[in-house]
Coordinates of C-alpha atoms and ligand atoms in Angstrom, one line a residue:
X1 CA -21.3 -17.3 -6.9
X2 CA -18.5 -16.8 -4.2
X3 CA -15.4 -15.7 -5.2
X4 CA -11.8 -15.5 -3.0
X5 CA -9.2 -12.9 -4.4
X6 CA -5.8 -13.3 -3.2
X7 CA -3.7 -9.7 -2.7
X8 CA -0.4 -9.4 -3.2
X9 CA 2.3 -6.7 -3.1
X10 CA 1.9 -3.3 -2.5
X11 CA -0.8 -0.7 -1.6
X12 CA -2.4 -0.4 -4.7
X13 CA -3.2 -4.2 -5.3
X14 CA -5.2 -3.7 -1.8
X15 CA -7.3 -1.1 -3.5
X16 CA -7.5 -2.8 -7.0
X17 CA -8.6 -5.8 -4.8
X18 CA -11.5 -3.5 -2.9
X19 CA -12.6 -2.4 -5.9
X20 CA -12.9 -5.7 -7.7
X21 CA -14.3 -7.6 -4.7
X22 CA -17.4 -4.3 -4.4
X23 CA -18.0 -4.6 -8.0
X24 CA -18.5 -8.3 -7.5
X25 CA -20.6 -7.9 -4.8
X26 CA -22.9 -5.3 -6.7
X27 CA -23.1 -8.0 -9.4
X28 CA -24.6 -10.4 -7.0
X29 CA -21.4 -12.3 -5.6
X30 CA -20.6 -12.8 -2.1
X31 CA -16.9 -13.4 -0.6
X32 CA -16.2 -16.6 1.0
X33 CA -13.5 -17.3 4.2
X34 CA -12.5 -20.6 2.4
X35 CA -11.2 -20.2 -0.6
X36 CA -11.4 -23.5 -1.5
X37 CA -15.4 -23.3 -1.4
X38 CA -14.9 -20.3 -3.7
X39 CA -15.9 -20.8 -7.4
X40 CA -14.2 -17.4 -8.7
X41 CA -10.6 -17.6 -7.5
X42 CA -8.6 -13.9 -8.3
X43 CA -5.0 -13.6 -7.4
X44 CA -4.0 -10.5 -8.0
X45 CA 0.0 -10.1 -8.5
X46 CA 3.0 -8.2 -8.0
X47 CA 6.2 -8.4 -10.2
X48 CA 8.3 -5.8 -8.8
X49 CA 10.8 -8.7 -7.5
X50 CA 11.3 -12.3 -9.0
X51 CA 10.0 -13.4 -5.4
X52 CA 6.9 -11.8 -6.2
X53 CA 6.3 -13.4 -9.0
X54 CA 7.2 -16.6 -8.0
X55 CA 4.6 -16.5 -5.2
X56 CA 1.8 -15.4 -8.0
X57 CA 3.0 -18.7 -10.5
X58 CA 3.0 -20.9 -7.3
X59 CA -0.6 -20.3 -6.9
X60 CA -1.7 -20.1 -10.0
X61 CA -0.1 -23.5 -10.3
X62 CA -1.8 -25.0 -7.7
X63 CA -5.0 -23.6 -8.7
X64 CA -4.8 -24.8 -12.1
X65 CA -4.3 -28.9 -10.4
X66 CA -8.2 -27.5 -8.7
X67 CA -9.5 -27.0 -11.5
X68 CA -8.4 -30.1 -13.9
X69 CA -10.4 -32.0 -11.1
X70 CA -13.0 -29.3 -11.3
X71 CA -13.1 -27.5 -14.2
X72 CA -16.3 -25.3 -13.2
X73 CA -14.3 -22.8 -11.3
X74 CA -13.2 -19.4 -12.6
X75 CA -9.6 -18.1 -12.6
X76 CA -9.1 -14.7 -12.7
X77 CA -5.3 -13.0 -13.2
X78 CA -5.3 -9.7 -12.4
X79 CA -2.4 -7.0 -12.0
X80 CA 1.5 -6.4 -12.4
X81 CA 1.7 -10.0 -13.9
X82 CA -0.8 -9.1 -16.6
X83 CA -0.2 -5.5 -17.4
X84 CA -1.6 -2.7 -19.5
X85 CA -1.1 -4.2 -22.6
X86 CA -2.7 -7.3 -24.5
X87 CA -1.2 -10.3 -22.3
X88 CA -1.2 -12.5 -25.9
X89 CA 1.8 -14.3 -24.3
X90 CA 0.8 -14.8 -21.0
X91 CA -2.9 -16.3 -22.9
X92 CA -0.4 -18.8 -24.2
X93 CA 1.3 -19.8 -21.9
X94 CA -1.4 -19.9 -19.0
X95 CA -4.6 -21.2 -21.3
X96 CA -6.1 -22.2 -17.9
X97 CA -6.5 -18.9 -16.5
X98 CA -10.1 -17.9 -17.5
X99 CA -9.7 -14.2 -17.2
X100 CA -6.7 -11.8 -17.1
X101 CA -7.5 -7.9 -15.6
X102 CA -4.6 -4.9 -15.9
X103 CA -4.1 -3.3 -13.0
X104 CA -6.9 -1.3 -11.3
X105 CA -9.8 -3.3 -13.9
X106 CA -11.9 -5.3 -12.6
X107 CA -13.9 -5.3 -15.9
X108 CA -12.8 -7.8 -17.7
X109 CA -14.0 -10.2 -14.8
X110 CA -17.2 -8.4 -15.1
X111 CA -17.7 -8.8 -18.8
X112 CA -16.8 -12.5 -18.1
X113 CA -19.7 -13.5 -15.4
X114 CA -22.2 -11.5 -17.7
X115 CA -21.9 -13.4 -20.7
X116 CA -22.1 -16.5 -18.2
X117 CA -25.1 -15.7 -16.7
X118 CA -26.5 -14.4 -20.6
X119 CA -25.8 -17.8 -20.8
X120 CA -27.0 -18.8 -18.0
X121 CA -30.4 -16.8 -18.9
X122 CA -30.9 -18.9 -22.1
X123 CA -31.0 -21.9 -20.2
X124 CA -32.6 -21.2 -16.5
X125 CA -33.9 -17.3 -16.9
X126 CA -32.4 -17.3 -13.3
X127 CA -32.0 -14.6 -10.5
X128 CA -28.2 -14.1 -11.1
X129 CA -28.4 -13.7 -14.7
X130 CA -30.7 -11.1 -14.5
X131 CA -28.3 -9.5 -11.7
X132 CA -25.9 -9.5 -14.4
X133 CA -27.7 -8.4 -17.1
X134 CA -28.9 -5.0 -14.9
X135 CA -25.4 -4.9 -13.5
X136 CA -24.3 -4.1 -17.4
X137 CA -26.5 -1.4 -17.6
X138 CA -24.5 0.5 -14.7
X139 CA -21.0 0.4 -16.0
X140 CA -20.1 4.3 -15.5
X141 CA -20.7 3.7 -11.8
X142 CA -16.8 2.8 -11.4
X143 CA -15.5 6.1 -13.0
X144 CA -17.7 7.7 -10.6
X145 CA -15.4 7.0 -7.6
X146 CA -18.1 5.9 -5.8
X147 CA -17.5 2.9 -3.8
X148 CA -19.4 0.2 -2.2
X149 CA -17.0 -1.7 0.3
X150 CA -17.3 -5.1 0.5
X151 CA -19.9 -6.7 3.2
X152 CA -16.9 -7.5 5.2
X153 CA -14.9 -4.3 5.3
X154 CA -18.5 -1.7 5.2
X155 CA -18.4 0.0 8.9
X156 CA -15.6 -2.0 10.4
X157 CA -12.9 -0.9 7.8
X158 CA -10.7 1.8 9.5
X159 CA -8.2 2.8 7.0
X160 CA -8.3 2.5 3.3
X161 CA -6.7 3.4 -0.2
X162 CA -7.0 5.8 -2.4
X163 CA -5.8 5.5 -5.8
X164 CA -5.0 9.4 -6.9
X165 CA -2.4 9.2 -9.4
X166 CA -2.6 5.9 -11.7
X167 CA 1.1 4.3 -13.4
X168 CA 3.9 5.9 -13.8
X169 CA 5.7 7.6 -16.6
X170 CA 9.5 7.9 -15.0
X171 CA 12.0 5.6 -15.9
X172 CA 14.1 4.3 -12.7
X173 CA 16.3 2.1 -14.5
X174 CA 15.5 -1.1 -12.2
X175 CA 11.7 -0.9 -12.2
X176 CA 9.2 -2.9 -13.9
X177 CA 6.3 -0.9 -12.9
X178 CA 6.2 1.4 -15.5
X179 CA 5.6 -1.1 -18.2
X180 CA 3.1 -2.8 -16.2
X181 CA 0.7 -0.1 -14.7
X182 CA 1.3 1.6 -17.8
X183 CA 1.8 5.9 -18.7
X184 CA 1.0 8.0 -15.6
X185 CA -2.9 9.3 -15.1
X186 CA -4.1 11.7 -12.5
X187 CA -7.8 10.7 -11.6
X188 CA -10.0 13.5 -11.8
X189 CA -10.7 15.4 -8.5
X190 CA -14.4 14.8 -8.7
X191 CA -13.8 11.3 -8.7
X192 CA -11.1 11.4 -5.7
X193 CA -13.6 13.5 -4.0
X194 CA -16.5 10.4 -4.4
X195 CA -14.5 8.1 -3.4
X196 CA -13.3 9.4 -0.1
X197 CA -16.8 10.6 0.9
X198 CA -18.2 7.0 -0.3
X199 CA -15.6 5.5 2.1
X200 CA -16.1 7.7 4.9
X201 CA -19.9 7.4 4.9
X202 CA -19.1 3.2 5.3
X203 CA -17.1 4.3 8.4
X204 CA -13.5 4.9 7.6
X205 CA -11.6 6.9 9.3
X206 CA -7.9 7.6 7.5
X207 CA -7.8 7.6 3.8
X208 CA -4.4 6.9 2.3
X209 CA -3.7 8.5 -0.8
X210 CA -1.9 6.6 -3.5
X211 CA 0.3 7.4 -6.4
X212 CA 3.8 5.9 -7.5
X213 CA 4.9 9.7 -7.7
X214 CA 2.0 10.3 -6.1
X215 CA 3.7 14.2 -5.5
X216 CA 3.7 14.6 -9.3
X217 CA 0.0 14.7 -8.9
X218 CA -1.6 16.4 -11.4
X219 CA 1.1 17.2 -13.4
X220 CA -0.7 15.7 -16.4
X221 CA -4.0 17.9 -15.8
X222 CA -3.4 21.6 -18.0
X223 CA -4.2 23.9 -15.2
X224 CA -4.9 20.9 -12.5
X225 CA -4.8 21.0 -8.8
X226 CA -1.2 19.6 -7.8
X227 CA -0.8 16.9 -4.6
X228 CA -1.0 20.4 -2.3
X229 CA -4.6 21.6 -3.8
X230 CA -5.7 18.1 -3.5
X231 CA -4.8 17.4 0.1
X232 CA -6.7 20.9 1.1
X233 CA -9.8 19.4 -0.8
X234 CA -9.6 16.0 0.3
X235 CA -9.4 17.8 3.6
X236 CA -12.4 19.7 3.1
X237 CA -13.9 16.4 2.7
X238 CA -12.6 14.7 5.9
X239 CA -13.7 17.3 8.1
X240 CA -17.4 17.5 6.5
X241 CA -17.4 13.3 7.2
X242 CA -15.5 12.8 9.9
X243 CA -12.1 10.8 8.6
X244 CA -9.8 11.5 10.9
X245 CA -6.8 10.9 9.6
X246 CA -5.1 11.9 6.1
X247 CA -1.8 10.0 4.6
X248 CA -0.8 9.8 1.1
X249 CA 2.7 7.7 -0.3
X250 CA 4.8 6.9 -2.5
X251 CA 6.9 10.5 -3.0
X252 CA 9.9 11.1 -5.2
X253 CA 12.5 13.5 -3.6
X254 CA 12.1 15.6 -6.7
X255 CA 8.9 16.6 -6.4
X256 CA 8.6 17.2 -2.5
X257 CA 7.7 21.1 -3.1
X258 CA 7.9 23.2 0.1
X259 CA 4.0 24.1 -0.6
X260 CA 3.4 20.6 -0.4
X261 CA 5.3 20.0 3.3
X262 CA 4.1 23.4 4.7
X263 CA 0.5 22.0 3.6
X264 CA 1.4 18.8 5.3
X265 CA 2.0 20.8 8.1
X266 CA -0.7 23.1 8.0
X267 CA -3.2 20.7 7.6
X268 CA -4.4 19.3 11.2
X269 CA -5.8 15.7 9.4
X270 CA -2.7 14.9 7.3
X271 CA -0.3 13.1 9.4
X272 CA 3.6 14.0 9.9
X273 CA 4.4 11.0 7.9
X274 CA 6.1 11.3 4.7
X275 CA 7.1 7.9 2.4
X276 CA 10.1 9.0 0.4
X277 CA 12.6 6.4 -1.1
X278 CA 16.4 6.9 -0.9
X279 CA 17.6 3.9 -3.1
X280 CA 21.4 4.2 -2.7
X281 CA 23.1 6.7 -0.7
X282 CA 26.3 6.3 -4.0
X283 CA 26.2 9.1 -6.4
X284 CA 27.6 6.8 -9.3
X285 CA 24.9 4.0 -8.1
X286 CA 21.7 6.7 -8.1
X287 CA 22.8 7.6 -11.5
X288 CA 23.1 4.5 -13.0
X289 CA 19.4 3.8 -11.4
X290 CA 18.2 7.0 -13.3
X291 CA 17.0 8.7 -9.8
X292 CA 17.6 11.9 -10.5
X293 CA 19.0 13.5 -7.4
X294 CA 22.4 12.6 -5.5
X295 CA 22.7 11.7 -1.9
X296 CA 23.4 15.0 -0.6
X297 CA 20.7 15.9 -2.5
X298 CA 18.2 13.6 -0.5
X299 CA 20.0 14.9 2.4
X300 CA 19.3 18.5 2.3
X301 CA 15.7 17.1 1.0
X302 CA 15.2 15.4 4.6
X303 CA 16.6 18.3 6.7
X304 CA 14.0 20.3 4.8
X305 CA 11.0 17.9 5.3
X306 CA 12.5 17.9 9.0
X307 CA 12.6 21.4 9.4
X308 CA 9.0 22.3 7.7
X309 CA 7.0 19.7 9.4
X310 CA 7.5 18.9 13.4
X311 CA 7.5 15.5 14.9
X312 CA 7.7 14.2 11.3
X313 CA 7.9 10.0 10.6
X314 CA 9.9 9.3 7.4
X315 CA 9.9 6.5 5.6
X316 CA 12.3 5.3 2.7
X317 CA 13.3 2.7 0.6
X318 CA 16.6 0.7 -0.1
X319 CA 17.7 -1.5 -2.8
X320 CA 20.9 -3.6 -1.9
X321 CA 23.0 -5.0 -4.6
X322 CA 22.5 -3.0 -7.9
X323 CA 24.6 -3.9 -10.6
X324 CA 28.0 -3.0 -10.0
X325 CA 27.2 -2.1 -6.7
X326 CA 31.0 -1.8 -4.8
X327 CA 31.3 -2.3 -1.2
X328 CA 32.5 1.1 -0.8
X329 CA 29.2 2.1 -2.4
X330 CA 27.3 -0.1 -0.4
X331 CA 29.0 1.4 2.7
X332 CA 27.8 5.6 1.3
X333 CA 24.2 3.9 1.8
X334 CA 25.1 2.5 5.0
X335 CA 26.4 5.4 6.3
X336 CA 23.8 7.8 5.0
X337 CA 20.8 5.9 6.7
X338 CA 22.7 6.1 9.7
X339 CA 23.3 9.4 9.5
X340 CA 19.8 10.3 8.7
X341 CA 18.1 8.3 11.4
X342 CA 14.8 7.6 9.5
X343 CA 11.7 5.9 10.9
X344 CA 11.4 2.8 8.9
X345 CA 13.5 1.5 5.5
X346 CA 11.9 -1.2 3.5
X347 CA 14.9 -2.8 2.3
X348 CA 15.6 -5.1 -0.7
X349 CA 17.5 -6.8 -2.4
X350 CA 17.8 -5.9 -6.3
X351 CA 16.0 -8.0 -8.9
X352 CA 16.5 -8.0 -12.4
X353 CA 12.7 -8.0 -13.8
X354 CA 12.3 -8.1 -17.9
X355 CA 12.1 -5.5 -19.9
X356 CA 13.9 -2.7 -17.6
X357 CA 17.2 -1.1 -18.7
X358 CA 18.8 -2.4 -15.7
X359 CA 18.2 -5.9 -16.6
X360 CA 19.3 -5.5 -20.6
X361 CA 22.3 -3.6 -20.1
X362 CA 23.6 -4.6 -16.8
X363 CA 24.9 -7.5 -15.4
X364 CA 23.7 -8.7 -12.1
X365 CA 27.2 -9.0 -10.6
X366 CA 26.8 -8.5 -6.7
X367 CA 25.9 -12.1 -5.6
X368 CA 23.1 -13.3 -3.7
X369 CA 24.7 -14.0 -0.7
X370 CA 26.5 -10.5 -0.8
X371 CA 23.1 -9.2 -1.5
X372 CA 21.9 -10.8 1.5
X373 CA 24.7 -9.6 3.5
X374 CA 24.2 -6.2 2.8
X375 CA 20.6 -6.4 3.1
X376 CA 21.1 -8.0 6.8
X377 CA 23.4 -5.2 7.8
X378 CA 21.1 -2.3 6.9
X379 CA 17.9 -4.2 8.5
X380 CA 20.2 -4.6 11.7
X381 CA 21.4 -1.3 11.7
X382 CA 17.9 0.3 11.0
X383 CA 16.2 -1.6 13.9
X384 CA 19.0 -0.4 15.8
X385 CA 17.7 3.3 15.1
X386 CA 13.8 2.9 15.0
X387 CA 14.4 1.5 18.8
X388 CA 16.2 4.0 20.0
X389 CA 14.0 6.8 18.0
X390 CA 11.1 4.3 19.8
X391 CA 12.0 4.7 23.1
X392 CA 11.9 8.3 23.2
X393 CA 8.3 8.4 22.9
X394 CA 8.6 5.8 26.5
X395 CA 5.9 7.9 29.0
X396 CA 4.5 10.2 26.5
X397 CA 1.4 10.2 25.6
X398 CA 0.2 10.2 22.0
X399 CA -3.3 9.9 20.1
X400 CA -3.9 6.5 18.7
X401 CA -6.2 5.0 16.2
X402 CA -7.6 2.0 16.6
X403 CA -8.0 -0.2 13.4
X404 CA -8.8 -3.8 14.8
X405 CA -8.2 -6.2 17.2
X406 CA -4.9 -9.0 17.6
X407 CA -5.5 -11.8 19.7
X408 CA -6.1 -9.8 22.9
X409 CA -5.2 -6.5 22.3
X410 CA -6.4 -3.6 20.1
X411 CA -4.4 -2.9 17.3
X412 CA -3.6 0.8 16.6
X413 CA -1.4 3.8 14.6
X414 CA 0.1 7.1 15.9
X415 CA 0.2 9.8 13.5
X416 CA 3.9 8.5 12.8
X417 CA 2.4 5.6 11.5
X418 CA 3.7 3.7 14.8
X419 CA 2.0 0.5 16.0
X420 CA 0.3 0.6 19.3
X421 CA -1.1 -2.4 20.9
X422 CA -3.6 -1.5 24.1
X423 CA -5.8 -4.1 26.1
X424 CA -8.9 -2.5 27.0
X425 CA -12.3 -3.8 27.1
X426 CA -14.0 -1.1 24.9
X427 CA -15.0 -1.2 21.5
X428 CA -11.8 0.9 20.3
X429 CA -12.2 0.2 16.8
X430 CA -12.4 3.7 14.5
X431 CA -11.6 5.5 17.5
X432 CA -8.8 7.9 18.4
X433 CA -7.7 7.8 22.2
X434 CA -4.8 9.4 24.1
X435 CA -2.5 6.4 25.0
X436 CA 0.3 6.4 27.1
X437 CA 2.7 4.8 26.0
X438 CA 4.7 2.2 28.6
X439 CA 6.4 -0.2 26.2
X440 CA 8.6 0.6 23.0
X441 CA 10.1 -1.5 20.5
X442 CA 11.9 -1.2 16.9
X443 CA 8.6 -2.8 15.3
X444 CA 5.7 -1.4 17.7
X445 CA 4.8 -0.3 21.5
X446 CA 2.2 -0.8 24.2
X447 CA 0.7 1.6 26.3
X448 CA -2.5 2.1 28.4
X449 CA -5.3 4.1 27.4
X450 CA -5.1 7.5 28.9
X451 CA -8.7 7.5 30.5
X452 CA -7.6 4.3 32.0
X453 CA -4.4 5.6 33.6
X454 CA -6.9 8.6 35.0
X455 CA -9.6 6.8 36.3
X456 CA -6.8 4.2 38.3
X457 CA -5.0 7.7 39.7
X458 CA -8.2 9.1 40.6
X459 CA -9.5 5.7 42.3
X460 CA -5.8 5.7 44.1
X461 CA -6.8 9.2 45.6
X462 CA -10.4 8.2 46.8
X463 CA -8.6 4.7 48.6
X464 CA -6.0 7.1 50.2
X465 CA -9.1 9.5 51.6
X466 CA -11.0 6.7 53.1
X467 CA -7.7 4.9 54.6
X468 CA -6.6 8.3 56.3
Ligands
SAH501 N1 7.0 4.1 -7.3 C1 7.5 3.9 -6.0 C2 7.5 2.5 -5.5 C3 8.0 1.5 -6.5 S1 8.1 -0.2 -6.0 C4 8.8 4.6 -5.9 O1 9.2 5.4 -6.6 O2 9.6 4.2 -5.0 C5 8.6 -0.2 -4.3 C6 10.0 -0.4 -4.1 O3 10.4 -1.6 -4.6 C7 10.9 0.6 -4.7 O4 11.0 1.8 -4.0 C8 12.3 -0.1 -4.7 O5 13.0 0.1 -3.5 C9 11.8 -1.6 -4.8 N2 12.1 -2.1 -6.2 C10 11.6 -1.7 -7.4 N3 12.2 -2.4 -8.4 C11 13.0 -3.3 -7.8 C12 13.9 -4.3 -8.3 N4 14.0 -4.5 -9.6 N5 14.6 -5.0 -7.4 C13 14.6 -4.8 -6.1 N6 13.8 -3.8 -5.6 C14 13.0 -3.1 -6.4

């Protein structure tokens, strides 16, 4: 059968997504470009804002009008909108939907198709049915960490994810996440270890590893390695096979040990990029959202991060318009993110989501168009400082690598995460080149190929010999 998957929201869901769509494909499914020639349709969802879910229902919905015309086609649910628990409401509500999957579990989809083709077997004793029925008999390959990319990602996927650290157990009083992705698990290093080396032997080249606190990695193992042991490992592993590159978000400020940045910084294949939400930049608003730390706090954290790794790219996160959120506590995180200077702030605007404390015992007071105001002015102000941090790197020349390419250019990253767009003729793709960079925006920056720029010098110097 074909089958389409749909991805939305963050990192994870990408990797939940890769996982399902190899497991499919082991099973005897291939992808398909048109989703509407697909007869497994998978969205897989995010509810960490309303608008996220609202996207999710809007498909389904649509989906569901497909299939009362056709009512052969598969719907799968799978993620943040389904959870860790038994979805006995959502089952009622959504009788349509054929299969719902937690986060990171492809197997209910699995268990699905195989008593279909058992069916199936019954009736026809067809090819596919007897896929399935061998495909059962190899379960325990998906806690191996092994991983068999899709036939459209296996050696032309550059950079991948790496789930290392699965839910979350901390209690940020605005987030739904824990309730969805359910108590936090470290996955065993034998099975990080697979995975990487699976992905690298299908031509990766930067692994990503992924946690919501991913820092508190291992925290849950008696005796474990912790996000520092890991990284040397995982390491180990990229030099033996060749990834390049090394990254690994989402980090909580408490966590960020000075092991942990002096490994970031020891290690040559880990990346001066660190991913490390703020929230607010108001004392009285980081308590009320159960942080943990204070501003000045997160201050001294990024002089530290600063100071420990060079050249480092830091990342962080903003939500505008908690409950109760003053103006004059709008303005501390206003005035801390300039101060700070960071390299990119994913900014949004809050969202009261069911279940959390913030959405039973607050009221959402700040309205939407004062969220959106306050949203606006952070965005402006922070492409304001990525360009200016951007146009530093003007002339210099920096190692890029190349993931794919965009209408005519090829499509790279910098080891600050920056976007790099080159035209070149070459096949660039899971290569690192020196680029030099001629062009710099807040969003991204162009630059020529440093063996380019040589070869045109060196061709100047030959015309000027033959002139004189
Ligand atoms: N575990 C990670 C990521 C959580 S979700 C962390 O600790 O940061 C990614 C981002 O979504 C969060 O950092 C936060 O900025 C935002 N977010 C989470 N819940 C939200 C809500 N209810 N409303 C608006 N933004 C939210």
């Amino acid at each position: 059968m074909h089958y389409y998957i749909w991805t939305l929201g963050c990192q994870m869901n990408t990797a939940d997504s890769q996982l399902l769509a190899s497991e499919l494909e082991k099973h005897g499914h291939h992808a398909t470009e048109n989703w509407e020639d697909a007869d497994i349709w998978v969205i897989n969802t995010c509810v960490v804002r309303q608008s996220a879910e609202d996207k999710a229902y809007g498909r389904l919905y649509q989906l569901h009008a497909l299939k009362q015309r056709d009512p052969s086609r598969i719907i799968g649910l799978m993620g943040c909108l389904v959870g860790v628990r038994d979805p006995l409401r959502l089952r009622q509500k959504l009788p349509f939907v054929d299969v719902f999957m937690p986060p990171s579990d492809p197997r209910p989809l699995l268990t699905f198709l195989a008593d279909r083709g058992a069916e199936a077997e019954a009736l026809a004793a067809d090819a596919v049915a007897r896929a399935h029925r061998d495909a059962l008999q190899d379960e325990d390959d998906i806690a191996s960490g092994d991983l068999v990319l899709p036939v459209h990602e296996r050696n032309s996927l550059v950079s991948a994810h790496v789930p290392v650290v699965y839910g979350c157990s901390f209690a940020c009083t605005y987030c739904i996440i824990p309730f969805r992705r359910g108590v936090e698990r470290s996955r065993p290093v034998g099975e990080i270890v697979a995975h990487v080396r699976s992905l690298a032997r299908q031509g990766v080249r930067e692994i990503t590893l992924l946690g919501q606190i991913v820092d508190r990695y291992g925290k849950d193992i008696p005796d474990g390695p912790d996000l520092s042991d890991l990284l040397h490992i995982v390491h180990d592993v990229a030099e033996e096979e060749g990834v390049a590159r090394i990254r690994f978000l989402t980090s909580h400020p408490n966590w960020m040990t000075d092991r942990l940045l002096d490994t970031v910084a020891a290690l040559p294949r880990v990346m001066p990029h660190i991913e490390v939400p703020n929230q607010a930049g108001d004392d009285e608003v980081l308590a009320r959202m159960k942080r943990g730390y204070t501003a000045e706090d997160y201050r001294r954290l990024i002089a530290r991060i600063r100071e420990r790794i060079p050249g480092v790219a830091i990342h962080t996160d903003i939500i505008v318009g908690f409950p109760g959120e003053t103006e004059a506590q709008f303005q501390r995180t206003y005035d801390l993110l300039a101060e700070l200077r960071l390299d990119k702030a994913h900014i949004a605007k809050y969202s009261p989501r069911p279940g959390t404390v913030s959405a039973r015992r607050m009221i959402d007071d700040v309205p939407p168009e004062e969220k959106e105001r306050r949203r606006k002015a952070l965005d402006d102000l922070q492409s304001q400082i990525v360009a200016e941090i951007n146009a530093r790197s003007l002339g210099a020349t920096v190692p890029v690598l190349f993931e794919d390419r965009h209408r005519d250019k090829w499509r790279g990253r910098t080891p600050q995460n920056k976007l790099v767009f080159v035209e070149s003729d070459r096949d660039l793709r899971g290569r690192v080149e020196d680029v030099q960079i001629t062009w710099t925006g807040p969003w991204s920056m162009q630059g020529r190929l440093l063996s380019d720029v040589l070869a045109t010098a060196s061709g100047d110097t030959i015309t000027l010999a033959v002139t004189r």
